[in-house]
PDB file of C-alpha atoms in Angstrom:
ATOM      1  CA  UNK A   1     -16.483 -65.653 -75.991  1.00  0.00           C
ATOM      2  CA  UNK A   2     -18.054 -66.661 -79.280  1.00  0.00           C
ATOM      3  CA  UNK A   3     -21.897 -67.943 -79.372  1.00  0.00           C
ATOM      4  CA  UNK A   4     -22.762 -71.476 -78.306  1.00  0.00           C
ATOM      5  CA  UNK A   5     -25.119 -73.451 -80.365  1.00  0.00           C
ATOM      6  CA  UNK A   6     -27.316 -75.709 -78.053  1.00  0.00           C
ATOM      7  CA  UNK A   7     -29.993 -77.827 -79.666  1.00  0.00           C
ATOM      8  CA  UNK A   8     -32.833 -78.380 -77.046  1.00  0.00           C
ATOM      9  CA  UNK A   9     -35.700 -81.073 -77.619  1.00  0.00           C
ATOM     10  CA  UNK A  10     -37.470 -83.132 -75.140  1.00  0.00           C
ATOM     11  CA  UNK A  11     -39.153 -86.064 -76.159  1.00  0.00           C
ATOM     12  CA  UNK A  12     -41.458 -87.926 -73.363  1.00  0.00           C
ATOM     13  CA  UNK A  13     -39.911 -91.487 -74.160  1.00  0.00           C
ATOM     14  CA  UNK A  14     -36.030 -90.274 -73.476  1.00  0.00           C
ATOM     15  CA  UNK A  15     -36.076 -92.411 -70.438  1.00  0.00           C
ATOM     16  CA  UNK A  16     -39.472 -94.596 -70.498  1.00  0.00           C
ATOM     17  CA  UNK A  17     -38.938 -98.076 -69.047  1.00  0.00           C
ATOM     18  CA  UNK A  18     -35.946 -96.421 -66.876  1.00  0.00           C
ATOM     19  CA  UNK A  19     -37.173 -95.080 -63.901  1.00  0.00           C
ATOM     20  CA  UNK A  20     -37.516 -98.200 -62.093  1.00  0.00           C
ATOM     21  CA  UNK A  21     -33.948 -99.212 -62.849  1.00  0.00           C
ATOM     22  CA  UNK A  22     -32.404 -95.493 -61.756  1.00  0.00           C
ATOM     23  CA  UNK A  23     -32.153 -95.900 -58.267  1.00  0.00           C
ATOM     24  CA  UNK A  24     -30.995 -99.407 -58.218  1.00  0.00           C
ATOM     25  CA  UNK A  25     -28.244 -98.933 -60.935  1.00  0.00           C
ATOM     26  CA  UNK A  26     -26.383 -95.012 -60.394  1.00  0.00           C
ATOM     27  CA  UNK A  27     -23.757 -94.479 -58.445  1.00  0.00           C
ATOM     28  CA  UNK A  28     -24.237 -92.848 -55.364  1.00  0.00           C
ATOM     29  CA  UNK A  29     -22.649 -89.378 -55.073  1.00  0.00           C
ATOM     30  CA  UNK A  30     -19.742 -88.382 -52.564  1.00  0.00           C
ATOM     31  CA  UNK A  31     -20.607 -88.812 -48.895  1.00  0.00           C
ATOM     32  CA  UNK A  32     -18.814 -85.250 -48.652  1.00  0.00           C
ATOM     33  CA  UNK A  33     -21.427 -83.651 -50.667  1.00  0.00           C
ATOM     34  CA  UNK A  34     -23.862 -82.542 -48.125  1.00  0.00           C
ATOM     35  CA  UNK A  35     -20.909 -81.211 -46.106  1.00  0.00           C
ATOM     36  CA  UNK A  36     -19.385 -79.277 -49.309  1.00  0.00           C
ATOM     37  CA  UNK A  37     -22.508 -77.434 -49.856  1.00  0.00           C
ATOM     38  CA  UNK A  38     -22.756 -77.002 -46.430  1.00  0.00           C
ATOM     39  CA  UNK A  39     -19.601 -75.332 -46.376  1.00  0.00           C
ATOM     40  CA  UNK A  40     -19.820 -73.333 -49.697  1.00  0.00           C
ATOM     41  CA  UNK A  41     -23.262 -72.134 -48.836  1.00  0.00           C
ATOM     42  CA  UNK A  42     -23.909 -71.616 -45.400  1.00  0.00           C
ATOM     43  CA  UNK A  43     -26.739 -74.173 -45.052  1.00  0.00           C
ATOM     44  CA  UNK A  44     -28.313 -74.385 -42.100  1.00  0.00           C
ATOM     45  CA  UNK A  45     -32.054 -75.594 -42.403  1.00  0.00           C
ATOM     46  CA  UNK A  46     -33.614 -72.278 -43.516  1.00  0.00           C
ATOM     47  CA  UNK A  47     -34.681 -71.227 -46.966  1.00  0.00           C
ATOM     48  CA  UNK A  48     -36.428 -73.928 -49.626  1.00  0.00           C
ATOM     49  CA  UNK A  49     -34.694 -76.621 -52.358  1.00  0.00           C
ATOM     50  CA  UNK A  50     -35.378 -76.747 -55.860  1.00  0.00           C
ATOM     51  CA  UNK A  51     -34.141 -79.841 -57.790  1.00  0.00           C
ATOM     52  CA  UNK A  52     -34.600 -79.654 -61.004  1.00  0.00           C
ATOM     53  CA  UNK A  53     -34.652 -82.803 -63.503  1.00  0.00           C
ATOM     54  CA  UNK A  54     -34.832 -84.691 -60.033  1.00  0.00           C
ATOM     55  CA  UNK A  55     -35.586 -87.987 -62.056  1.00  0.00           C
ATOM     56  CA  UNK A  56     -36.112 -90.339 -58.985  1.00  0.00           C
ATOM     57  CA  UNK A  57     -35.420 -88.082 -56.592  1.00  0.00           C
ATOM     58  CA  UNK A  58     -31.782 -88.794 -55.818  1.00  0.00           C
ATOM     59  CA  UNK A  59     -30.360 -85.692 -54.806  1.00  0.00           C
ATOM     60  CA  UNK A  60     -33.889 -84.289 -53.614  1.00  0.00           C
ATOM     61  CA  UNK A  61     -34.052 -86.962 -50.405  1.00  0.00           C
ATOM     62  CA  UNK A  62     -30.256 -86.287 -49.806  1.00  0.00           C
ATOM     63  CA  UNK A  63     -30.984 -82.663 -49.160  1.00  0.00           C
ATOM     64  CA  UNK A  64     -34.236 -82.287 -48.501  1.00  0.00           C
ATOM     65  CA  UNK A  65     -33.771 -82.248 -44.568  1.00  0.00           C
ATOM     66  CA  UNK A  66     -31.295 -78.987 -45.039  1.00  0.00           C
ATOM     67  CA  UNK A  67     -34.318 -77.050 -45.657  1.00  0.00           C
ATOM     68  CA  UNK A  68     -37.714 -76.183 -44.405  1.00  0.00           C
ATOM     69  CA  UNK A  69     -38.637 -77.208 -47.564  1.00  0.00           C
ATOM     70  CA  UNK A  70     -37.932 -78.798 -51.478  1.00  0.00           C
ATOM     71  CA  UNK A  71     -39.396 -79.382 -54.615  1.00  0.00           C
ATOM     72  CA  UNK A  72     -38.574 -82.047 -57.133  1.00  0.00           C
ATOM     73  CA  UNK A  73     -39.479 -80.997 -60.517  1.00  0.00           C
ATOM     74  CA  UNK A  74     -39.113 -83.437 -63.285  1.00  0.00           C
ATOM     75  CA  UNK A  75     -41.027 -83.809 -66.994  1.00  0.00           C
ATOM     76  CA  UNK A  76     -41.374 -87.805 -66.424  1.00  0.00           C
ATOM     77  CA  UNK A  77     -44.006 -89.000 -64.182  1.00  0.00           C
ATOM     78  CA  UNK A  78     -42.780 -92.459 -63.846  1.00  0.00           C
ATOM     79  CA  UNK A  79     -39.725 -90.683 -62.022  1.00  0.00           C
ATOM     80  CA  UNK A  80     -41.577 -88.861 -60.024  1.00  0.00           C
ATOM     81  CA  UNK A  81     -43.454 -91.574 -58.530  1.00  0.00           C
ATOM     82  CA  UNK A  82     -40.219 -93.215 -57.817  1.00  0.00           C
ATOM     83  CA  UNK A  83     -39.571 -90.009 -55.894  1.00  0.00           C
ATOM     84  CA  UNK A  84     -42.711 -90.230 -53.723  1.00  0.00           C
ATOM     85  CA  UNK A  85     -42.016 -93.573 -53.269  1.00  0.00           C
ATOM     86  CA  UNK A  86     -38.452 -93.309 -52.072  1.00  0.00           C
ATOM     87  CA  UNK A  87     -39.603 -90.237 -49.868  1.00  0.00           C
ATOM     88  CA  UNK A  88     -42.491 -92.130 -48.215  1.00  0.00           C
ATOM     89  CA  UNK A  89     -39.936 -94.957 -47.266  1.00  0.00           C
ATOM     90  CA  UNK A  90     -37.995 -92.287 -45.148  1.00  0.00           C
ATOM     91  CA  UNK A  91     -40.948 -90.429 -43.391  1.00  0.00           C
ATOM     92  CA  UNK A  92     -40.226 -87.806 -45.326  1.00  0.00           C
ATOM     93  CA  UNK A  93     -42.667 -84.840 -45.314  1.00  0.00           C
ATOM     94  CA  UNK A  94     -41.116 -81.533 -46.625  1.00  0.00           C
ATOM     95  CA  UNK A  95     -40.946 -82.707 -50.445  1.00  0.00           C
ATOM     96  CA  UNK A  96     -43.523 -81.987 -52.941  1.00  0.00           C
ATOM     97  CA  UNK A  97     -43.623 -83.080 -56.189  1.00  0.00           C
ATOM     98  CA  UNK A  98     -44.030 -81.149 -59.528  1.00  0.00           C
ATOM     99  CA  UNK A  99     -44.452 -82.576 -63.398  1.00  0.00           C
ATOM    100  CA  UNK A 100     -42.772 -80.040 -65.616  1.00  0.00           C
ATOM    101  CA  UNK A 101     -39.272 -79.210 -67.747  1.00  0.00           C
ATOM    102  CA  UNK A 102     -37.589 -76.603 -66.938  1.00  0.00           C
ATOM    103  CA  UNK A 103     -38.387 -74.619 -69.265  1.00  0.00           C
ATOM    104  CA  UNK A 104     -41.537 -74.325 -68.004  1.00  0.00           C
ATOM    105  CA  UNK A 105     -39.990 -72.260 -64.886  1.00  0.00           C
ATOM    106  CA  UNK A 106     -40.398 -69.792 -63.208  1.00  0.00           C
ATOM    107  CA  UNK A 107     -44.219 -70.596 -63.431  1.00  0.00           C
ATOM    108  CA  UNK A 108     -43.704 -74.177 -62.538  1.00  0.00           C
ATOM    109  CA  UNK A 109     -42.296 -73.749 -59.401  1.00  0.00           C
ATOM    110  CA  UNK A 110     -41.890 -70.378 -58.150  1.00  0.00           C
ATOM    111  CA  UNK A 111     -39.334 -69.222 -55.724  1.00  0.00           C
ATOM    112  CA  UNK A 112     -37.613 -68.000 -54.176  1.00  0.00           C
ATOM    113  CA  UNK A 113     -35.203 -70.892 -53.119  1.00  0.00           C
ATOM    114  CA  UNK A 114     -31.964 -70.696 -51.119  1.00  0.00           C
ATOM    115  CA  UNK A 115     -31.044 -73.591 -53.868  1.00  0.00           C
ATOM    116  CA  UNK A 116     -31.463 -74.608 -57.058  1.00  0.00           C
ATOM    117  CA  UNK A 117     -29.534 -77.888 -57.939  1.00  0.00           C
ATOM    118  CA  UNK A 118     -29.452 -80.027 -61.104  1.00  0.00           C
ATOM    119  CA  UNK A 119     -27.946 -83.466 -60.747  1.00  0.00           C
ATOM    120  CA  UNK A 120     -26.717 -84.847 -64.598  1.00  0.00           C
ATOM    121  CA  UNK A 121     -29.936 -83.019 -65.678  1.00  0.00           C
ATOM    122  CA  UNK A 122     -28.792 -80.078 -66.959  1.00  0.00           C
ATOM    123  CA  UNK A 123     -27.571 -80.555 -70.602  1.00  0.00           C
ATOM    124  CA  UNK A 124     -31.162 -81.474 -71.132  1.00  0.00           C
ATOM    125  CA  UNK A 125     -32.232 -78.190 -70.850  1.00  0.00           C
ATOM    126  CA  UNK A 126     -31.818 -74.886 -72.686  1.00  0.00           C
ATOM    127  CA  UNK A 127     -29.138 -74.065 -70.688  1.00  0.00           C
ATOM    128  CA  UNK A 128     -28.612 -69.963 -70.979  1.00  0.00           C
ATOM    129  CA  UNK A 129     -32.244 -69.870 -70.550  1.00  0.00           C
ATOM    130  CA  UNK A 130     -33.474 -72.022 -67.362  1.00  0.00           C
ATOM    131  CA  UNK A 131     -30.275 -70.302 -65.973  1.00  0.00           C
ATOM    132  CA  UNK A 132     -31.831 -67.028 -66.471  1.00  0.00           C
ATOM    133  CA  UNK A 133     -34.604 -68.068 -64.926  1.00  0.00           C
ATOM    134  CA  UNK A 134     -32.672 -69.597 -62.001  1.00  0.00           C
ATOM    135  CA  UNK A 135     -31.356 -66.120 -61.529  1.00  0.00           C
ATOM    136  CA  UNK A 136     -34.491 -64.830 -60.624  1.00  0.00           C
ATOM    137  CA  UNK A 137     -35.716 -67.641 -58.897  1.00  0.00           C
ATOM    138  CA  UNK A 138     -33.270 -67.383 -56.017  1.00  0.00           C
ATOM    139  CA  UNK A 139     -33.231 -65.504 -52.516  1.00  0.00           C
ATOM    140  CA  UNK A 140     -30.231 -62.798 -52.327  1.00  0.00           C
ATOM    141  CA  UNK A 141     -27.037 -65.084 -52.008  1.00  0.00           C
ATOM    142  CA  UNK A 142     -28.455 -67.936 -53.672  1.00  0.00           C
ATOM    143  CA  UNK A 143     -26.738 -70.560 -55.775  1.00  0.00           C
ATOM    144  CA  UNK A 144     -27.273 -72.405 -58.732  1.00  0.00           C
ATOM    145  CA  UNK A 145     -25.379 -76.031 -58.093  1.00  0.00           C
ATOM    146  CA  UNK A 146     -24.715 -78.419 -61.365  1.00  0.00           C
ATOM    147  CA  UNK A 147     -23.750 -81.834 -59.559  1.00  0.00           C
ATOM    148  CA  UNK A 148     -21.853 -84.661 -61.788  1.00  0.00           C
ATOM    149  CA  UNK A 149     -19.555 -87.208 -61.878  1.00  0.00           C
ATOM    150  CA  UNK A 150     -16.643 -86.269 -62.894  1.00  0.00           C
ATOM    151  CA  UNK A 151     -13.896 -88.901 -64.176  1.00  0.00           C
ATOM    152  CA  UNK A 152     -11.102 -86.442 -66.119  1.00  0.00           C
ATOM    153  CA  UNK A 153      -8.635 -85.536 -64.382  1.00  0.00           C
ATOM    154  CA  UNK A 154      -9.295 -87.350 -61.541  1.00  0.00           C
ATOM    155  CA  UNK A 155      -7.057 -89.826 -59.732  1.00  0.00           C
ATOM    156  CA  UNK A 156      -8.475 -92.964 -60.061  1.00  0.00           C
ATOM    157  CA  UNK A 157      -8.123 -95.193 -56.416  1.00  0.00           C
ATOM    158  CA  UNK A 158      -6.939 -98.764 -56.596  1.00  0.00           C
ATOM    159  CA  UNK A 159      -9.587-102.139 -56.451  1.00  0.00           C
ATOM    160  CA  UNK A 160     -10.450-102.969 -53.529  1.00  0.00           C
ATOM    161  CA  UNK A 161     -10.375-105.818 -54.917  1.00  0.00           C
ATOM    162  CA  UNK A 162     -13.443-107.008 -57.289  1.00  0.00           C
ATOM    163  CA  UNK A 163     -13.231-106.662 -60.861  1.00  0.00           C
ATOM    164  CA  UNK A 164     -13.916-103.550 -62.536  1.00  0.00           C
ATOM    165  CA  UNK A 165     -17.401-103.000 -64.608  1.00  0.00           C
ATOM    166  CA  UNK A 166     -16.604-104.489 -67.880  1.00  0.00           C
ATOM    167  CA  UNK A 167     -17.799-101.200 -69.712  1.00  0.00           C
ATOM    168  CA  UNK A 168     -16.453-101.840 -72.951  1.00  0.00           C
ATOM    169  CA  UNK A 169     -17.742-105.022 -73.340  1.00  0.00           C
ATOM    170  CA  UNK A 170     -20.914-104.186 -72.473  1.00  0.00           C
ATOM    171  CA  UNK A 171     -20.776-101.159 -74.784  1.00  0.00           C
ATOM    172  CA  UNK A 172     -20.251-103.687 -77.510  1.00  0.00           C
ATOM    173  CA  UNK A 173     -23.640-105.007 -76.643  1.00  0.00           C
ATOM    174  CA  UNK A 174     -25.433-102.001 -76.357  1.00  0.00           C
ATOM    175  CA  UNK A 175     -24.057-101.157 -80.282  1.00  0.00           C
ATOM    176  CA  UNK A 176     -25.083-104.823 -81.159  1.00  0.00           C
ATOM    177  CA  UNK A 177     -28.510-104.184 -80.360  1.00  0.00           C
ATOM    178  CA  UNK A 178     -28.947-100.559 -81.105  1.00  0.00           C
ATOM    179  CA  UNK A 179     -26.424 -99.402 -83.805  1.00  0.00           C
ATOM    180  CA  UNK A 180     -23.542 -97.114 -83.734  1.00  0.00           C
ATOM    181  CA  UNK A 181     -25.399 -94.689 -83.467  1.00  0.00           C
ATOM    182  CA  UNK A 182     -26.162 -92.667 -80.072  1.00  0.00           C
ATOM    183  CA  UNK A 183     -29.931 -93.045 -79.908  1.00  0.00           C
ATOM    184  CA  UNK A 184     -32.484 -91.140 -77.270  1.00  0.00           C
ATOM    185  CA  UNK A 185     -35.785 -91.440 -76.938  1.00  0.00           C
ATOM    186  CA  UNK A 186     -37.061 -91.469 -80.895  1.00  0.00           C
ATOM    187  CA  UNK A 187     -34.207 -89.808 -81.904  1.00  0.00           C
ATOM    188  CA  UNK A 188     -30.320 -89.100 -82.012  1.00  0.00           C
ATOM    189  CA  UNK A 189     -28.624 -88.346 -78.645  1.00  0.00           C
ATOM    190  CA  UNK A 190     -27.069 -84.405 -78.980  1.00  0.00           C
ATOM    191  CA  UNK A 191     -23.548 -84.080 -79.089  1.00  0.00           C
ATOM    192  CA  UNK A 192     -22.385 -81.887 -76.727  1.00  0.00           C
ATOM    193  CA  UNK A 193     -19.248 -79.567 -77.584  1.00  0.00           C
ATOM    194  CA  UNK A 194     -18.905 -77.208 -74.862  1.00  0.00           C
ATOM    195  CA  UNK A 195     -18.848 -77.150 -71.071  1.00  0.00           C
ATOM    196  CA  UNK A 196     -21.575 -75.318 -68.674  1.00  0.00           C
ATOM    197  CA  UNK A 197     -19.003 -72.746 -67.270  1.00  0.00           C
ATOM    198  CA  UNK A 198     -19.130 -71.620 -71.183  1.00  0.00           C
ATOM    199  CA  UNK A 199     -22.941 -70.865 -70.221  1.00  0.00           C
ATOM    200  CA  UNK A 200     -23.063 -70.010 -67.720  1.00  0.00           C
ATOM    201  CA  UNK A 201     -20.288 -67.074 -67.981  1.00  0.00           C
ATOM    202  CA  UNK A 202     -22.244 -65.508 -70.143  1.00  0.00           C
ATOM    203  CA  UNK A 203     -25.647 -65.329 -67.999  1.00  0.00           C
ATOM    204  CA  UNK A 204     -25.919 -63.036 -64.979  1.00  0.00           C
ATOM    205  CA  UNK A 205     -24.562 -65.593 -62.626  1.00  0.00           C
ATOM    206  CA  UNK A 206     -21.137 -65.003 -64.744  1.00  0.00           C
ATOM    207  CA  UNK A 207     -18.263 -67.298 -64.119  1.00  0.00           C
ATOM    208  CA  UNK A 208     -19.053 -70.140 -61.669  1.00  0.00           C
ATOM    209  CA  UNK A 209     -16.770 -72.050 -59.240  1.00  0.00           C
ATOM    210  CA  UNK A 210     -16.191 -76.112 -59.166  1.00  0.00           C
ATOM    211  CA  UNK A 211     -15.979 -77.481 -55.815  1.00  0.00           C
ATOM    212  CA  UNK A 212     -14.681 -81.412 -55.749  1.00  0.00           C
ATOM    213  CA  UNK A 213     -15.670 -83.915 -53.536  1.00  0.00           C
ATOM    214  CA  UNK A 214     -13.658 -87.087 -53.321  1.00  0.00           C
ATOM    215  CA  UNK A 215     -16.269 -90.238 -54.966  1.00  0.00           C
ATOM    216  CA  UNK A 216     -16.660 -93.206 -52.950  1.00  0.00           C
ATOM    217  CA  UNK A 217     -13.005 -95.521 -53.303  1.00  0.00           C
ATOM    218  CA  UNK A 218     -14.707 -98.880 -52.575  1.00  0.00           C
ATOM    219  CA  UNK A 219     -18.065 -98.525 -54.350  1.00  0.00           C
ATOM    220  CA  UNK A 220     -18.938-102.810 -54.783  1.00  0.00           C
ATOM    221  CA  UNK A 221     -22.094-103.275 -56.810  1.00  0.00           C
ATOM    222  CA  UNK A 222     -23.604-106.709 -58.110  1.00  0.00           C
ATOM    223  CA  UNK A 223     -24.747-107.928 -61.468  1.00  0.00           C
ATOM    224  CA  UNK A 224     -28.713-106.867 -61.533  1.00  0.00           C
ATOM    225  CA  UNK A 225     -27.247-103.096 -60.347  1.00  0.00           C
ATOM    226  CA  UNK A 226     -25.070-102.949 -63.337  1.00  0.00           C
ATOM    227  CA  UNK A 227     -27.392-104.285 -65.563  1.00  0.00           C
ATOM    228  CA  UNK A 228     -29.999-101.589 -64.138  1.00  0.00           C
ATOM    229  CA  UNK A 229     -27.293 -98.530 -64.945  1.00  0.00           C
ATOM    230  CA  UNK A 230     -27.552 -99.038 -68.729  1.00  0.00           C
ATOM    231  CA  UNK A 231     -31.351 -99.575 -68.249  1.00  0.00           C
ATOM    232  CA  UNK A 232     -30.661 -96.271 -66.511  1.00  0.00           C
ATOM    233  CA  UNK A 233     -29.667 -94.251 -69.179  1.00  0.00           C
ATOM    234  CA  UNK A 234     -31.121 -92.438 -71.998  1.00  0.00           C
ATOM    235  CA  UNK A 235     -29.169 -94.215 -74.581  1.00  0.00           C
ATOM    236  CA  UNK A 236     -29.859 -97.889 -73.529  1.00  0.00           C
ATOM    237  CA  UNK A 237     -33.180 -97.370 -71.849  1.00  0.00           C
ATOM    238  CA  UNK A 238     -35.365-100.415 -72.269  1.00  0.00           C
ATOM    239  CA  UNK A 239     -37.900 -99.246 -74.562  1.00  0.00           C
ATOM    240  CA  UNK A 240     -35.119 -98.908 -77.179  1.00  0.00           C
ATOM    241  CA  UNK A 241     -34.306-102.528 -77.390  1.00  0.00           C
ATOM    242  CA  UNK A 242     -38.708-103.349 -77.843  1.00  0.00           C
ATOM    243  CA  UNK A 243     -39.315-106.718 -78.065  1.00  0.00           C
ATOM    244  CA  UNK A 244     -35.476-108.060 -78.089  1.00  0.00           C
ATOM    245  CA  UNK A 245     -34.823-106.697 -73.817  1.00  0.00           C
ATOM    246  CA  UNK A 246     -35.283-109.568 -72.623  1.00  0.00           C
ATOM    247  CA  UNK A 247     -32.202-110.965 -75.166  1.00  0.00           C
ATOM    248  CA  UNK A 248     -30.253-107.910 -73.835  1.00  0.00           C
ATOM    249  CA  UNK A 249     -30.456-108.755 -70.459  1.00  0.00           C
ATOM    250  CA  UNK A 250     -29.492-112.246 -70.795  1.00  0.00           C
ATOM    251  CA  UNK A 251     -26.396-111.254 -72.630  1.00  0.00           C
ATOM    252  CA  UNK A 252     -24.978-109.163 -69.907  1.00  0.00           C
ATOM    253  CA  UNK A 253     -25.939-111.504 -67.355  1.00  0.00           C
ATOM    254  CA  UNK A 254     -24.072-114.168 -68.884  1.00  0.00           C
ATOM    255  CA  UNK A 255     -21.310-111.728 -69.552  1.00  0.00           C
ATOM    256  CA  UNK A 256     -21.227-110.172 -66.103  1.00  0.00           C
ATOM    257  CA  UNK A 257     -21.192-114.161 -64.767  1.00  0.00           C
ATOM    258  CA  UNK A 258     -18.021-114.831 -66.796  1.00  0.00           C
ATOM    259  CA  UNK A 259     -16.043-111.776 -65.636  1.00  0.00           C
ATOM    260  CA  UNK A 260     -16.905-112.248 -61.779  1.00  0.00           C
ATOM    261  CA  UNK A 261     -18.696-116.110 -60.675  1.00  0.00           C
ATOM    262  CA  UNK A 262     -19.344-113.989 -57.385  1.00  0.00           C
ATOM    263  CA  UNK A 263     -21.295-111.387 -59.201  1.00  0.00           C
ATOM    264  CA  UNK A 264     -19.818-108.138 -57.488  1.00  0.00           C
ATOM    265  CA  UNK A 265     -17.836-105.217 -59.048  1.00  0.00           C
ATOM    266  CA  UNK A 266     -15.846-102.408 -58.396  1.00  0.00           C
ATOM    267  CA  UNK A 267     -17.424 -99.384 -59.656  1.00  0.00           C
ATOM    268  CA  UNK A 268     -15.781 -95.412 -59.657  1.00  0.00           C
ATOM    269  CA  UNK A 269     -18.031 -93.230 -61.981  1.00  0.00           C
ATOM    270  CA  UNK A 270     -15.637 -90.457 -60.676  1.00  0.00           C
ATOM    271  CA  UNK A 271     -15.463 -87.529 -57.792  1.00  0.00           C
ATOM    272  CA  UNK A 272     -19.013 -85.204 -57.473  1.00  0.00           C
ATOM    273  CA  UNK A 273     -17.814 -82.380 -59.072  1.00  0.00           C
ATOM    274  CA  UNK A 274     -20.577 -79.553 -57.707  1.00  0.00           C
ATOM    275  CA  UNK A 275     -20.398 -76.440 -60.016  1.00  0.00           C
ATOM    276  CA  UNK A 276     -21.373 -73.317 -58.121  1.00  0.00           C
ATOM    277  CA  UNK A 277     -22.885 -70.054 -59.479  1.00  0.00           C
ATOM    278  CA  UNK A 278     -24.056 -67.438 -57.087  1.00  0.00           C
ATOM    279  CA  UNK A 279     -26.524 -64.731 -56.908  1.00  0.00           C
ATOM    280  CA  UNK A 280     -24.617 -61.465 -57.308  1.00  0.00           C
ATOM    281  CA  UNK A 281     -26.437 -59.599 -54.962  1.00  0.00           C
ATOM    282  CA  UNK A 282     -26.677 -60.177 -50.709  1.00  0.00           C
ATOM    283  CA  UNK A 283     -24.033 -62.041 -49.420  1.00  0.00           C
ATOM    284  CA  UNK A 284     -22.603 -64.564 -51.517  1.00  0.00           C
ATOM    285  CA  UNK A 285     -19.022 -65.070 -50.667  1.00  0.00           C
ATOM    286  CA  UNK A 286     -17.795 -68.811 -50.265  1.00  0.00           C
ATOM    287  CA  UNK A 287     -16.617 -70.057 -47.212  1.00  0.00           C
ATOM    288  CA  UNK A 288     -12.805 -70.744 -47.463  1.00  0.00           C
ATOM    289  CA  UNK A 289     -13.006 -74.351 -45.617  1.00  0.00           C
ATOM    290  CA  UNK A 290     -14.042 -76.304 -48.784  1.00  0.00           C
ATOM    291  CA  UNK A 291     -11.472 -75.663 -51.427  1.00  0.00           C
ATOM    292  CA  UNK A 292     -11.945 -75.169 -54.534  1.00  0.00           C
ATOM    293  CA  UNK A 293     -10.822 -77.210 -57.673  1.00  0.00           C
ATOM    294  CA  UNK A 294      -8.383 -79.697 -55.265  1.00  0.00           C
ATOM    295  CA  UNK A 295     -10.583 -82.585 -54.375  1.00  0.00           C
ATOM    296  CA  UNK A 296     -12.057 -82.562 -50.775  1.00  0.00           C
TER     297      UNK A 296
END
């Protein structure tokens, strides 16, 4: 396989203004998830959790309570006090919090873990590297898990009856606001041309596994949730709009009001595709029960 270029930058802003917005406005993964990587990996409350990029702490408080113990790690500290937050709501005492990229592992956070997940965090890192690192990072039969949404090639399910998210539309008014142009943070969003089994092939881990677990058909979400998914993201966080958010808002409001008077939509950001990599050494084959590839 010929070499990968990856251009790696992290700028503190990326998602400032956004943190507060991040748990109201993303999609929730696949119920199934917890019992995917139970099945794939054996999980049975031993061993510790590393989430990496854990932003507020989504995936960290769905998993937490399949180990003795997790870490979130993430550079933002605005996320991570949405994490404590979140945690504290739910009694929950096995998490601890770290400030710090990735990069900055193994010294960070040091191991070893029985898993090391990234959810939609992982392009932000150097990839070949913090995988490298991974590697050592885990107990014998470890895995490195890469959780996303994945919409291609994926069977969409029908309405169950709201409107769908008016996406383009409101794409229209992201562009009116902030250009053509793919902004994050101060600069220029990277364009990514290659997938992370490309990477990760080509790391110790070698060729990974996807594992698919069926999204949630019915997901319903109001106006202020939709509003708080672009608010969400890097390229539409709120500090890029400065003093004009407030004009930003209104517009999808009043756009969001026109496509659906009762203010609910139907939402499917996809199935939780979990990409697996495993630990060569100890025992690391995958249970059979889970499937692989078919949508579970």
């Amino acid at each position: 396989m010929t070499g990968i270029l990856l251009v790696v930058w992290y700028d503190g802003t990326i998602y400032q203004g956004a943190a507060a917005h991040y748990r109201r406005g993303r999609p929730a993964y696949s119920p199934r998830l917890e019992a995917v990587l139970d099945e794939e990996l054996g999980l049975d409350g031993r061993g510790r959790l590393l989430d990496a990029g854990c932003g507020p702490g989504i995936l960290t408080l769905r998993l937490a309570h399949r180990f003795e113990a997790a870490i979130g790690l993430d550079p933002d500290p605005a996320m991570l006090v949405e994490g404590r937050r979140g945690a504290d709501e739910r009694g929950m005492a096995n998490i601890r919090w770290r400030q710090a990229r990735a990069e900055d592992l193994p010294e960070a956070a040091p191991g070893p873990y029985r898993l090391v997940t990234f959810g939609q965090s992982f392009h932000w890192t150097d990839e070949r590297r913090v995988a490298e690192a991974v590697y050592d990072m885990l107990e014998p039969g470890g895995a490195l898990a890469l959780i996303v949404h994945t919409v291609e090639g994926r069977l969409a399910p029908p309405s169950p009856g709201p409107p769908p998210i008016p996406h383009a539309e409101i794409e229209v008014l992201v562009e009116k606001y902030l250009g053509s142009t793919r902004r994050a943070g101060q600069g220029i969003a990277p364009v990514r041309t290659h997938r992370f089994e490309d990477v990760l092939v080509r790391t110790r881990f070698g060729a990974p596994r996807s594992v698919f677990a069926s999204g949630i058909p019915d997901l319903v979400r109001d106006s202020e949730s939709v509003l708080s998914g672009y608010f969400s993201m890097s390229s539409s966080a709120p500090h890029l709009f400065g003093d004009r958010v407030e004009d930003f808002a209104r517009e999808v409001r009043e756009l969001l009001a026109a496509r659906s008077p009762e203010g609910v939509f139907w939402d499917w950001p996809g199935d939780t595709e979990v990409i697996l990599a495993r630990r060569r050494d100890g025992h690391s084959e995958p249970r059979s029960s889970a499937g692989s590839g078919g949508g579970s």
